[in-house]
Coordinates of C-alpha atoms in Angstrom, one line a residue:
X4 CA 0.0 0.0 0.0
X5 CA 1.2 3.2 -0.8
X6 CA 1.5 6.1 1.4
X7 CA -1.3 9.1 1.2
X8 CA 0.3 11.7 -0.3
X9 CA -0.9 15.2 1.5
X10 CA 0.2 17.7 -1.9
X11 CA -3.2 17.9 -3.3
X12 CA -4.0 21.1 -5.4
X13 CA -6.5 22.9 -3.6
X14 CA -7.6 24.3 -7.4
X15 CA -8.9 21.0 -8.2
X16 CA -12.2 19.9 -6.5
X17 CA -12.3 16.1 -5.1
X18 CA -15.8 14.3 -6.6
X19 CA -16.0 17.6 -8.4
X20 CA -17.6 19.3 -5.1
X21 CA -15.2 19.1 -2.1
X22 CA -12.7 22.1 -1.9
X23 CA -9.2 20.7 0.3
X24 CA -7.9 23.8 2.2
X25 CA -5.7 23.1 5.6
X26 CA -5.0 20.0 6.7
X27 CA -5.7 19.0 10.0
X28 CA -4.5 15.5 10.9
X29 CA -1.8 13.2 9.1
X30 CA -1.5 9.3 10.0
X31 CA 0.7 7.2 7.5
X32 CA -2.1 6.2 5.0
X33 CA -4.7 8.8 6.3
X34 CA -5.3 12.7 5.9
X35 CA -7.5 14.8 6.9
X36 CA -8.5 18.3 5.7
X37 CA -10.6 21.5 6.9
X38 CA -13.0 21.7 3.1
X39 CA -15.8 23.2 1.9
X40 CA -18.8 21.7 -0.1
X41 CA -19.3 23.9 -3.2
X42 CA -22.4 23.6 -4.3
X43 CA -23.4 24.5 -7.9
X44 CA -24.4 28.1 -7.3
X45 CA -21.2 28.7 -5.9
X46 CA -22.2 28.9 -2.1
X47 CA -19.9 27.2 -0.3
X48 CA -20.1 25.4 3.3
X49 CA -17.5 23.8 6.1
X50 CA -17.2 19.8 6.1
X51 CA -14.4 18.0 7.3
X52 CA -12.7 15.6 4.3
X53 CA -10.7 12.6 4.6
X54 CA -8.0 10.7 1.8
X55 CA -7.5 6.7 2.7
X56 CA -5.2 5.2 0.4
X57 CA -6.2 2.2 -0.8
X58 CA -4.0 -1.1 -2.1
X59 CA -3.2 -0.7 -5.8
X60 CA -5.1 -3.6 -6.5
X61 CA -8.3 -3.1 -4.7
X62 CA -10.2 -2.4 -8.0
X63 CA -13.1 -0.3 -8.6
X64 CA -15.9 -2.8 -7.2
X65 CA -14.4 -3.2 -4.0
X66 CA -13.9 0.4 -3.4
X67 CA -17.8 1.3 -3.9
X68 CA -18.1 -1.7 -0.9
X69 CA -15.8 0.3 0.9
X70 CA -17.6 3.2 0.2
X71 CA -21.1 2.0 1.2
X72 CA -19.8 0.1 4.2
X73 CA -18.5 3.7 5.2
X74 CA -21.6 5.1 4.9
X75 CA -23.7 2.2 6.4
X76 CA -21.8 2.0 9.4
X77 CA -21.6 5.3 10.2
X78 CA -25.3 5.6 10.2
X79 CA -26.4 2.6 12.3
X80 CA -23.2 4.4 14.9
X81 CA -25.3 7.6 14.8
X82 CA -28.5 6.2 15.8
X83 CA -26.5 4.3 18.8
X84 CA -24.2 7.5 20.2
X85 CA -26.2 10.4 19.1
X86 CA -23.9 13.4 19.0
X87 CA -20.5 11.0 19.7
X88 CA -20.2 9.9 16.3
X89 CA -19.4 12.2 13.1
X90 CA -22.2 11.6 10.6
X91 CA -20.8 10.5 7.1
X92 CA -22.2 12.7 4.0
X93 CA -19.9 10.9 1.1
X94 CA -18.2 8.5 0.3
X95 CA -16.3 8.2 -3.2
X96 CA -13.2 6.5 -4.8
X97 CA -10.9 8.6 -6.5
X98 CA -7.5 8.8 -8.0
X99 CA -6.7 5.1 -6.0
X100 CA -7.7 6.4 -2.8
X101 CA -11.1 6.2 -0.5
X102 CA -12.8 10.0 0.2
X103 CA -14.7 10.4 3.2
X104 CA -16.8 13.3 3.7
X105 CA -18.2 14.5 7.5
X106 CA -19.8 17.0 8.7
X107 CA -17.5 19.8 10.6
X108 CA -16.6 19.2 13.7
X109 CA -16.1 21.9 16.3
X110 CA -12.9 20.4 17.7
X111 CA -9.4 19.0 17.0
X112 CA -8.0 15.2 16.9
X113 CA -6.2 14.0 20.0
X114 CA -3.5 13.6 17.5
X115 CA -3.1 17.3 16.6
X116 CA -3.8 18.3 20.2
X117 CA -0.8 16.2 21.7
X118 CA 1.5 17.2 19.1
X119 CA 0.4 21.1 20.1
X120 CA 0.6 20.5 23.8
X121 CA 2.7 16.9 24.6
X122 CA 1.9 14.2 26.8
X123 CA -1.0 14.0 29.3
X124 CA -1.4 13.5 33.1
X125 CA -2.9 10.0 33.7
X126 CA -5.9 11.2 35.2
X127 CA -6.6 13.2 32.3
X128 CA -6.2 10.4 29.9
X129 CA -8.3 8.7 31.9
X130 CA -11.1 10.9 31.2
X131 CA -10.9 10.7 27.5
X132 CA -10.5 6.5 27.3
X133 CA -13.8 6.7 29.4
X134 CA -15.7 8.7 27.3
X135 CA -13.9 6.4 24.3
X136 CA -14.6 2.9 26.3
X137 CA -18.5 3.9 26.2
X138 CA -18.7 4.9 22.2
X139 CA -17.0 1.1 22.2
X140 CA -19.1 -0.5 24.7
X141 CA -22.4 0.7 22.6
X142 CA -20.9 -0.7 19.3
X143 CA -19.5 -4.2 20.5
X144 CA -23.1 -4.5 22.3
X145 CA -24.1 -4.7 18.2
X146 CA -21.7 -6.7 17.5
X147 CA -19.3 -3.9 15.7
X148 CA -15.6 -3.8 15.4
X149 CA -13.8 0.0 14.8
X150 CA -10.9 -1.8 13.7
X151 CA -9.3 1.7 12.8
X152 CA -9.3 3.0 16.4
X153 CA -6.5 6.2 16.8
X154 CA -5.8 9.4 17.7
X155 CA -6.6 11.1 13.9
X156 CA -10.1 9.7 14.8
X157 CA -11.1 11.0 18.0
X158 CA -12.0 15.2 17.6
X159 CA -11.9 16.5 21.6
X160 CA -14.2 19.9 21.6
X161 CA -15.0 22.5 23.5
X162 CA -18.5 22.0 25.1
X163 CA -20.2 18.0 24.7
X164 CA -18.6 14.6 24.9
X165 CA -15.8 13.7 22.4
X166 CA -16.4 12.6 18.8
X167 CA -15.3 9.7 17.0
X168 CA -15.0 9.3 13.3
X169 CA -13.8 5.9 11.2
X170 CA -16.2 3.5 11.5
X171 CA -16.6 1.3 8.9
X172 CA -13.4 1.2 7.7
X173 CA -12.3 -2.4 8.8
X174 CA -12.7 -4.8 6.5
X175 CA -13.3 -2.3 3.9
X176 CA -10.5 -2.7 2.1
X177 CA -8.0 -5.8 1.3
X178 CA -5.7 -3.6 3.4
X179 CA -5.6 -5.0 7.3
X180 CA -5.1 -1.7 8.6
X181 CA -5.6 1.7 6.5
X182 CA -5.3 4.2 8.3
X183 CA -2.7 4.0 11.3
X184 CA -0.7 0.9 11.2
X185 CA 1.3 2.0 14.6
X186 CA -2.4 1.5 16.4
X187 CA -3.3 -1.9 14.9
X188 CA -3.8 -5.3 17.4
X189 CA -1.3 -7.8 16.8
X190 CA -4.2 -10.0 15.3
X191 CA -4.8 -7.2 12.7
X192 CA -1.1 -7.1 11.8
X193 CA -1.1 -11.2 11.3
X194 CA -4.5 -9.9 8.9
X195 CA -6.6 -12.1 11.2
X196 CA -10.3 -12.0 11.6
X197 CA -10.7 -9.0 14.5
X198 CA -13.1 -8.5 17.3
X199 CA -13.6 -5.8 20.4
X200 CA -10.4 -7.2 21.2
X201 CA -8.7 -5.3 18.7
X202 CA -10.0 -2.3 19.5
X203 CA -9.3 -2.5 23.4
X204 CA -5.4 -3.0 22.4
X205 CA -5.9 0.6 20.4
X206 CA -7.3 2.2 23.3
X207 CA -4.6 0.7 25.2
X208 CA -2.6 2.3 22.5
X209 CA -4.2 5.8 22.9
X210 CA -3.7 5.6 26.3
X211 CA 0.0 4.7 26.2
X212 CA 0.5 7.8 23.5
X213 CA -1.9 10.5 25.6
X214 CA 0.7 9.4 28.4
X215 CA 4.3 9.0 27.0
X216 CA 3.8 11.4 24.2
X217 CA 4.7 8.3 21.4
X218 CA 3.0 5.6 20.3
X219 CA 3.7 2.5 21.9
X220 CA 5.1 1.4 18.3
X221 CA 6.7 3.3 15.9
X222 CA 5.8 4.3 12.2
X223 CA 8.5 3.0 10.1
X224 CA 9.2 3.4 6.5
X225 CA 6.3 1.4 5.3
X226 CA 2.9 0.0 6.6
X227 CA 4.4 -3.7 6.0
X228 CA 7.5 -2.7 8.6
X229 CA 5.2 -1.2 11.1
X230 CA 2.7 -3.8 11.1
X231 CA 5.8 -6.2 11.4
X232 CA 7.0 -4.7 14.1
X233 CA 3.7 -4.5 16.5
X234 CA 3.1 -8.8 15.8
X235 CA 6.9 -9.1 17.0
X236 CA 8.6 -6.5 18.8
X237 CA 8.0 -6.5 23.2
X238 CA 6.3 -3.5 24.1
X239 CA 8.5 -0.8 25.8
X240 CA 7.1 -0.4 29.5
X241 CA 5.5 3.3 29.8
X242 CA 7.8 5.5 31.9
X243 CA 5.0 7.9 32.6
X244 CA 1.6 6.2 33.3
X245 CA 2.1 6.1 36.9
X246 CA -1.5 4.4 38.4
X247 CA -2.3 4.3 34.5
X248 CA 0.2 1.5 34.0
X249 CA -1.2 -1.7 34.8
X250 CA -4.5 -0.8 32.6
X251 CA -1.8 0.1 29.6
X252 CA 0.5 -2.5 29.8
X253 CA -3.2 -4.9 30.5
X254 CA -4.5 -3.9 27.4
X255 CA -1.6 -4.3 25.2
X256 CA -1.0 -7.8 25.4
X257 CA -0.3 -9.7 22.3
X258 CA -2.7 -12.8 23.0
X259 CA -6.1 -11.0 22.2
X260 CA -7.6 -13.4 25.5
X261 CA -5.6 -12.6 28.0
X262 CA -6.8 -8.3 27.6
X263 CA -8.3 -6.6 29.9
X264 CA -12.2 -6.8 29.8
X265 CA -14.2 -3.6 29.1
X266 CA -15.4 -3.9 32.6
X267 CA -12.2 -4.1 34.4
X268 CA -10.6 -1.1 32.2
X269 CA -13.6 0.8 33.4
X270 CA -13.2 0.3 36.7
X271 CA -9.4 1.2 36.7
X272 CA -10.0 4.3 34.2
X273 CA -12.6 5.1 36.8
X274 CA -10.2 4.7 39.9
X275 CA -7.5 7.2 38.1
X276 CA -9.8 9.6 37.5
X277 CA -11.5 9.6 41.0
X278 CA -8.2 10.3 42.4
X279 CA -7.8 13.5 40.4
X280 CA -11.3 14.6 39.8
X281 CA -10.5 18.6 38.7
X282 CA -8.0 17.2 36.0
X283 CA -11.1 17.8 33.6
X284 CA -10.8 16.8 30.1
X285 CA -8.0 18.5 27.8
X286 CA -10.6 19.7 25.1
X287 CA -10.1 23.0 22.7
X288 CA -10.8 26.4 23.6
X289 CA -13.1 28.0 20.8
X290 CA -12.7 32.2 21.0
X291 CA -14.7 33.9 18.8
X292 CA -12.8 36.3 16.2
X293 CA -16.0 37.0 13.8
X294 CA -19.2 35.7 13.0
X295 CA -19.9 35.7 9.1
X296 CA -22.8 35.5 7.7
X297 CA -22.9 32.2 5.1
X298 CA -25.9 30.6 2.7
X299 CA -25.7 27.2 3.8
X300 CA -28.3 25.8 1.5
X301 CA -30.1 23.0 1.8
X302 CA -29.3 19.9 4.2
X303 CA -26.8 17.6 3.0
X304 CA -28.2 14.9 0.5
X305 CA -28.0 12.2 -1.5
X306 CA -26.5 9.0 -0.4
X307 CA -26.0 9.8 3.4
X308 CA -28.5 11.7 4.3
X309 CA -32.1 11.9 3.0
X310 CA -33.1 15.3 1.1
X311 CA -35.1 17.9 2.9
X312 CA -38.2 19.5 1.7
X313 CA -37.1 22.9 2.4
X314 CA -33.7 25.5 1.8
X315 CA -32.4 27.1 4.7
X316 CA -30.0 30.2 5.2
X317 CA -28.1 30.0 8.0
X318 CA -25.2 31.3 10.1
X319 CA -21.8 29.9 10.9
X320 CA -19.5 31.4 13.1
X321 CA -16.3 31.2 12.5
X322 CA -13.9 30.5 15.6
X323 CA -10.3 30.2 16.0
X324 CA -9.1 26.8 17.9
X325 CA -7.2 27.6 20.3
X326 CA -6.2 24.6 22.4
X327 CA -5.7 24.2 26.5
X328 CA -5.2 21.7 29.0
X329 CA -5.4 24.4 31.7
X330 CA -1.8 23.3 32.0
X331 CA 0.4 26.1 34.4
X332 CA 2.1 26.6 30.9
X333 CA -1.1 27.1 28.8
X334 CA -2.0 30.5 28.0
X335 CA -4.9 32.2 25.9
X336 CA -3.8 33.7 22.8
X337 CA -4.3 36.5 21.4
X338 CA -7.2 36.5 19.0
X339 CA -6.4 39.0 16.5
X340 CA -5.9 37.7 12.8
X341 CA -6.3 34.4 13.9
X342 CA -7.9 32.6 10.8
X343 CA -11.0 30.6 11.6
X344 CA -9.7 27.1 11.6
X345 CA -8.0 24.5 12.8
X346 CA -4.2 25.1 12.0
X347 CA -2.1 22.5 10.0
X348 CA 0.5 22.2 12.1
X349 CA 0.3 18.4 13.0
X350 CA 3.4 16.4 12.4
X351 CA 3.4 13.4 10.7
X352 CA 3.8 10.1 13.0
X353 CA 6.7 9.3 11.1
X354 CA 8.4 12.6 11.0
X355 CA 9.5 12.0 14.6
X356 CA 13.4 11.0 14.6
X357 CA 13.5 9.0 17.4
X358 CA 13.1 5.4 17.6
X359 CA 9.6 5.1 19.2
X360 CA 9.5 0.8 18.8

């Protein structure tokens, strides 16, 4: 599989209708933009669009599965975690790669907001794997895997519980993993069948990353290495998960029946957070610089979502993301000439020099 390219011309319109401007999030075969929709009067509206690459030989019939399983999936999510889950408005295959089209979301990845702010306390971490254990416990009660589980997919925000995008995206492809190799089980990088236990080992990944700042595998030159490298290599102890550790180090064992249960990781995630109940959760700080007024149009349609009867002008307001842990180090900046979303100033997960396996 080759790796998702982030130079796209922002002149040329993806599906003939999606606009790419900043990119928010980069994972080795997955990137993420801030869009617009531009509809055929020339009105334009905020979305969030996403570029999977997909194995050379996956062929067009198998990417329309992907697509529609994309879509499918992120429906039947919706209707089980209203307002947790980031409704899907598109799907398409173009130019050997899978498009994904969501509404916007009023936040930033975790990925973005480590790489802007480092590692997290425990008790902090805590907080976001609980609100990520119940989005998990609701799908695996229907018998749904995530499969793609990372920190490019879960958008913290300022006000409401934490959003989660990707669903839909395991088994999709021929590709075991798609979007973050570092975060797949060790079952996934053998391309076994996967269960909820592959997505407790990523949330035992997450947590090991919020904590230690890295995953708990690194991104190497290709998916195929990285994969490689999470069936085989021994998992380097955290340094900094201090009452976090055990639930880690439980979650992240190579034999998928000898994890944690969702029960017990509650109970511990629960614990760390009891003993630290101000550490709040480490979620963006909107500011308003400048509300503009926008035509919207109507509601999205077509495949996704079911046409409306009527057209509607409304409102956005523009804010500029400014992200806080309420850290003794964070501090509000100023918001003159700030531009009205997210910056692109996530790194790459394989930009980072340092051996992280």
């Amino acid at each position: 599989m080759a790796m998702v390219k982030t130079h796209v011309s922002t002149h040329e319109l993806v599906a003939g209708r999606y606009r790419l401007l900043d990119v928010v999030h980069r994972e080795t075969n997955r990137v993420s933009w801030y869009g617009e929709y531009v509809e055929d009067s020339g009105a334009a509206r905020p979305c969030l669009v996403t570029r999977i690459g997909l194995p050379a030989d996956q062929g067009e019939e198998k990417a329309r599965q992907a697509a529609d399983r994309v879509l499918g999936m992120s429906e039947t999510m919706a209707r089980l975690c209203p307002g947790r889950i980031a409704a899907v408005v598109d799907a398409v295959e173009e130019a050997g790669s899978l498009w994904t089209v969501t509404e916007w979301i009023d936040g930033l990845p975790l990925g973005q907001l480590m790489e802007q702010k480092g590692a997290f306390s425990p008790a902090r971490a805590a907080a976001i794997g609980l609100q990520l254990l119940d989005v998990l416990e609701a799908a695996h009660g229907e018998g749904i895997t995530h499969g793609e589980l990372s920190p490019g997919q879960v958008f913290l925000r300022s006000q409401g519980p934490l959003v989660l995008t990707g669903f839909g995206l395991a088994g999709a492809t021929l590709a075991p993993r798609v979007a973050a190799p570092s975060y797949a089980s060790p079952e996934q990088a053998r391309d076994e069948r996967i269960g909820p236990a592959a997505d407790l080992w990523a949330l035992g990944a997450i947590l090991y990353t919020m904590v230690e700042g890295r995953p708990p595998y690194r991104d190497r030159d290709r998916p195929e290495s990285t994969l490689k490298g999470v069936d085989r290599l021994p998992l380097r102890a955290p340094l900094r998960a201090g009452p976090l550790n055990s639930t880690v180090q439980g979650l992240l064992r190579k034999d998928s029946r000898e994890r944690l249960t969702r029960t017990v990781v509650r109970q511990s995630l629960t614990r760390v957070l009891d003993e630290d109940p101000h550490a709040g959760l480490p979620t963006p700080r909107l500011r308003r610089v400048c509300a503009t007024a926008r035509h919207i149009g109507p509601q999205w349609s077509g495949r996704a979502m079911a046409a409306g009867t009527a057209l509607a002008v409304v409102a956005v307001a523009f804010a500029a993301l400014v992200v806080t842990h309420q850290l003794p180090d964070a501090d509000d900046t100023s918001a003159g000439g700030t531009q009205a979303r997210p910056s692109a100033s996530a790194a790459a997960p394989d930009e980072d020099p340092g051996d992280r396996g």
